[in-house]
Tab-separated table of C-alpha atoms in Angstrom:
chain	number	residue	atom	x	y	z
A	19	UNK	CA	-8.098	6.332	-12.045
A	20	UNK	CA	-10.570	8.189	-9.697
A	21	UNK	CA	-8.668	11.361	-10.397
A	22	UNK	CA	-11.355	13.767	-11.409
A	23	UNK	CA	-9.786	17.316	-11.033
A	24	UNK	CA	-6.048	18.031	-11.150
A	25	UNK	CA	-4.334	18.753	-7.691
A	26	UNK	CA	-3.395	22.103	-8.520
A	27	UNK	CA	-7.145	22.931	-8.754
A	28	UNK	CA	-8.122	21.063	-5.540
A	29	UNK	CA	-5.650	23.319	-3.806
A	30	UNK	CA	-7.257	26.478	-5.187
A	31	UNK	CA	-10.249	25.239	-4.431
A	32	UNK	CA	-9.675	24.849	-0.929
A	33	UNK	CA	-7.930	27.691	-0.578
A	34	UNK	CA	-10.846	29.779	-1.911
A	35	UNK	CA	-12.880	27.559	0.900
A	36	UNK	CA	-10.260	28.971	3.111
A	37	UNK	CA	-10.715	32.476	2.545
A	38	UNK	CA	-14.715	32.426	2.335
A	39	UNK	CA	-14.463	30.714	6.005
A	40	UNK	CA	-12.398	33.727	7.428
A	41	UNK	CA	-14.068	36.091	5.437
A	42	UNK	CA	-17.932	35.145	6.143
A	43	UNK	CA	-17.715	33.071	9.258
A	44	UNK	CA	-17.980	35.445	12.205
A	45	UNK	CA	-16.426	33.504	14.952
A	46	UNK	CA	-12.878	31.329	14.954
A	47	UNK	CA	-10.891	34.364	14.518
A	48	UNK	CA	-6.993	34.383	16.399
A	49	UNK	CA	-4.110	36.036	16.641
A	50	UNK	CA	-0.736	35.193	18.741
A	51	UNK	CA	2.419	36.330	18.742
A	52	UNK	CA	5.029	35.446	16.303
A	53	UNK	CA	1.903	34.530	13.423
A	54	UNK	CA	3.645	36.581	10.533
A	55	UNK	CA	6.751	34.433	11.456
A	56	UNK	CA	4.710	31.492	11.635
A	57	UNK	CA	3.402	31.989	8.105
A	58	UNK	CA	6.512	32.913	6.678
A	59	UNK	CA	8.065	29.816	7.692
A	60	UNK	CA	5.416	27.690	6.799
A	61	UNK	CA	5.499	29.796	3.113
A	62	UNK	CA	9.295	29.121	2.373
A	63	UNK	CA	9.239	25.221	3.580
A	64	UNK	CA	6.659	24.618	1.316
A	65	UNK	CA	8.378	26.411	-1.909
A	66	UNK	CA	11.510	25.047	-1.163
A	67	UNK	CA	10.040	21.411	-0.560
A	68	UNK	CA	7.807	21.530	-4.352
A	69	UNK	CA	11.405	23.111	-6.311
A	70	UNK	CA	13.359	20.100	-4.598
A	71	UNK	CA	10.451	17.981	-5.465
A	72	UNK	CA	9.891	18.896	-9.376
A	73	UNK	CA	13.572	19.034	-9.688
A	74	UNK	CA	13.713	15.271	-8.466
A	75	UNK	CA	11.103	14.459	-11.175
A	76	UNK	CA	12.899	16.581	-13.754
A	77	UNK	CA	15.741	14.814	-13.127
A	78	UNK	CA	14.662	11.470	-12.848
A	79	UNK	CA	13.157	11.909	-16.304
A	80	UNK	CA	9.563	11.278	-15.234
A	81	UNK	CA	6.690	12.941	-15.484
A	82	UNK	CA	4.633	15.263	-12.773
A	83	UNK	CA	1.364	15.038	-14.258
A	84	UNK	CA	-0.682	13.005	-11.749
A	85	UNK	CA	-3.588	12.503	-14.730
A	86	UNK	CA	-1.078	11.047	-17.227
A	87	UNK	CA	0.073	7.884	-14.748
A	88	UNK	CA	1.168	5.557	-17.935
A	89	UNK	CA	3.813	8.198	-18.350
A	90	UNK	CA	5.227	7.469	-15.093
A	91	UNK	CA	9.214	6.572	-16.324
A	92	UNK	CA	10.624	6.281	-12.891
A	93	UNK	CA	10.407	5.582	-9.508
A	94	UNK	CA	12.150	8.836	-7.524
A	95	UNK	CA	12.888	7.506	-3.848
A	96	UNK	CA	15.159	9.722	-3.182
A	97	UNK	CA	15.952	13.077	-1.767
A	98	UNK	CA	12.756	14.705	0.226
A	99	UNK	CA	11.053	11.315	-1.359
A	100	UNK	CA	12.876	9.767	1.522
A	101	UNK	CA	10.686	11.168	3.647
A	102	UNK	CA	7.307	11.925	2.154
A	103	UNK	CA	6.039	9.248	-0.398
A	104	UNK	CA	4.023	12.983	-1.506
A	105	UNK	CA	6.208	15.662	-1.148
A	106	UNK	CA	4.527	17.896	-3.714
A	107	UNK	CA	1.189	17.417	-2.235
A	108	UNK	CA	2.669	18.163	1.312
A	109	UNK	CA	3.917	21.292	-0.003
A	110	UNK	CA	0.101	22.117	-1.344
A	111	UNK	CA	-0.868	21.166	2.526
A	112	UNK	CA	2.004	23.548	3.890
A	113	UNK	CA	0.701	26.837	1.940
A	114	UNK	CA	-2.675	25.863	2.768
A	115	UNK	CA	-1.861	25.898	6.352
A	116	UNK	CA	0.244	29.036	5.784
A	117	UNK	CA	-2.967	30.801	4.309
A	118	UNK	CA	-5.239	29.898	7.166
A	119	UNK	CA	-2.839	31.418	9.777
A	120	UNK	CA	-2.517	34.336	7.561
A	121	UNK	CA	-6.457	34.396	7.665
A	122	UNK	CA	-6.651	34.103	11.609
A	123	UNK	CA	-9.698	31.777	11.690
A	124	UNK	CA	-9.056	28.435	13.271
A	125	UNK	CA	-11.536	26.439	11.565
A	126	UNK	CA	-9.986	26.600	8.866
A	127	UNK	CA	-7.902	23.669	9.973
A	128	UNK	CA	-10.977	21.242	9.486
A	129	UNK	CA	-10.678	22.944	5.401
A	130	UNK	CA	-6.944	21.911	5.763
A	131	UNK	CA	-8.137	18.158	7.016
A	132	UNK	CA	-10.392	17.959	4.137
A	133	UNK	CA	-7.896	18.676	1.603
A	134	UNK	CA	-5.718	15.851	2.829
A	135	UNK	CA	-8.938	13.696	2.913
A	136	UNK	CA	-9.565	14.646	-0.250
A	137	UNK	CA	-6.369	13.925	-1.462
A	138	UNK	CA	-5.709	10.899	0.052
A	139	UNK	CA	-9.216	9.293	-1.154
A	140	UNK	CA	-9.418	10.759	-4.914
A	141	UNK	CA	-5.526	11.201	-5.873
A	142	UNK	CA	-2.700	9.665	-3.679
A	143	UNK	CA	-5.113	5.783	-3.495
A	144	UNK	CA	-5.232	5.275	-7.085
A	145	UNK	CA	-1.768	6.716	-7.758
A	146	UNK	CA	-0.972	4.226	-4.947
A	147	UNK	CA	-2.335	1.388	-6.594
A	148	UNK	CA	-0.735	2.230	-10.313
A	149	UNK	CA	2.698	2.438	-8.855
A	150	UNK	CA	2.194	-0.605	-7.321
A	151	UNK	CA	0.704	-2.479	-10.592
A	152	UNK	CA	3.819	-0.479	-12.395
A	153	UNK	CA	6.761	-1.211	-9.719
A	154	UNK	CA	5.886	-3.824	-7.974
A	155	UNK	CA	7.824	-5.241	-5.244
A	156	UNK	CA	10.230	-2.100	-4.909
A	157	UNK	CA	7.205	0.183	-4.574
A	158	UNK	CA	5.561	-1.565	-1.860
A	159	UNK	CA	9.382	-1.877	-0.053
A	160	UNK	CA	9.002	1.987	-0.624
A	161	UNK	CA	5.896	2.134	0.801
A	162	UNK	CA	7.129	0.264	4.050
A	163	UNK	CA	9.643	2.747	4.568
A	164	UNK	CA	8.093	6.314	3.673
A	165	UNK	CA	5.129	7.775	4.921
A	166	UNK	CA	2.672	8.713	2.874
A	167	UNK	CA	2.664	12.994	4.001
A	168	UNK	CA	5.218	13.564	6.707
């Protein structure tokens, strides 16, 4: 696989790219009404989406480390997989998001775009194309049906 750094590291590193943006950047700053809701929100939908997520895998006996793909036991379809082939990734997007309206500087939304680029290109491809060496037929049926984010 392409994967060269885990996810969990991608999303700190972006989030660090995140903060030096708002920190060091001198323009892009905003502020509206309700933004502390806004982030809250965005804060508990993502922790609640990863807990339903890993307790899916957990479940499903299967495992959630993205560099160990050969371990891959199960197919989970089910649940918040229904709707997001990548619900723990989505959940990485979510507190992203959350952070950069916590930050007030709107270009950190182009950081946010690049982590999904990223992630699409270097993780969520070549996972794509082991689970559909591994599964087969009901994987790509999968595929049809879910979206790959949201």
């Amino acid at each position: 696989m392409e994967l060269k750094l885990p996810p969990a590291l991608v999303f700190l590193f972006f989030g660090l790219g995140m903060y030096l943006v708002a920190k060091f950047l001198p323009v892009g700053f905003f502020d509206f009404f309700g933004r502390n809701l806004l982030f809250g929100v965005l804060v508990v939908l993502a922790v609640v989406l990863m807990i339903i997520a890993l307790i899916q895998f957990y479940r499903a006996r299967t495992t959630i480390d993205p560099s160990k793909p050969i371990k891959t036991a199960k197919l989970v379809t089910n649940g918040v997989y229904t709707f997001s082939r990548n619900p723990m990734y989505l959940a990485m997007l979510l507190l992203l998001l959350a952070l950069g309206v916590a930050l007030g500087n709107a270009f950190n939304t182009l950081i946010a775009a690049g982590f999904v680029a990223y992630m699409n290109h270097f993780q969520i491809v070549p996972e794509e194309r082991f689970l559909l060496e591994k599964f087969g037929r009901e994987y790509k049926e999968y595929c049809t049906l879910t979206r790959r984010w949201f």
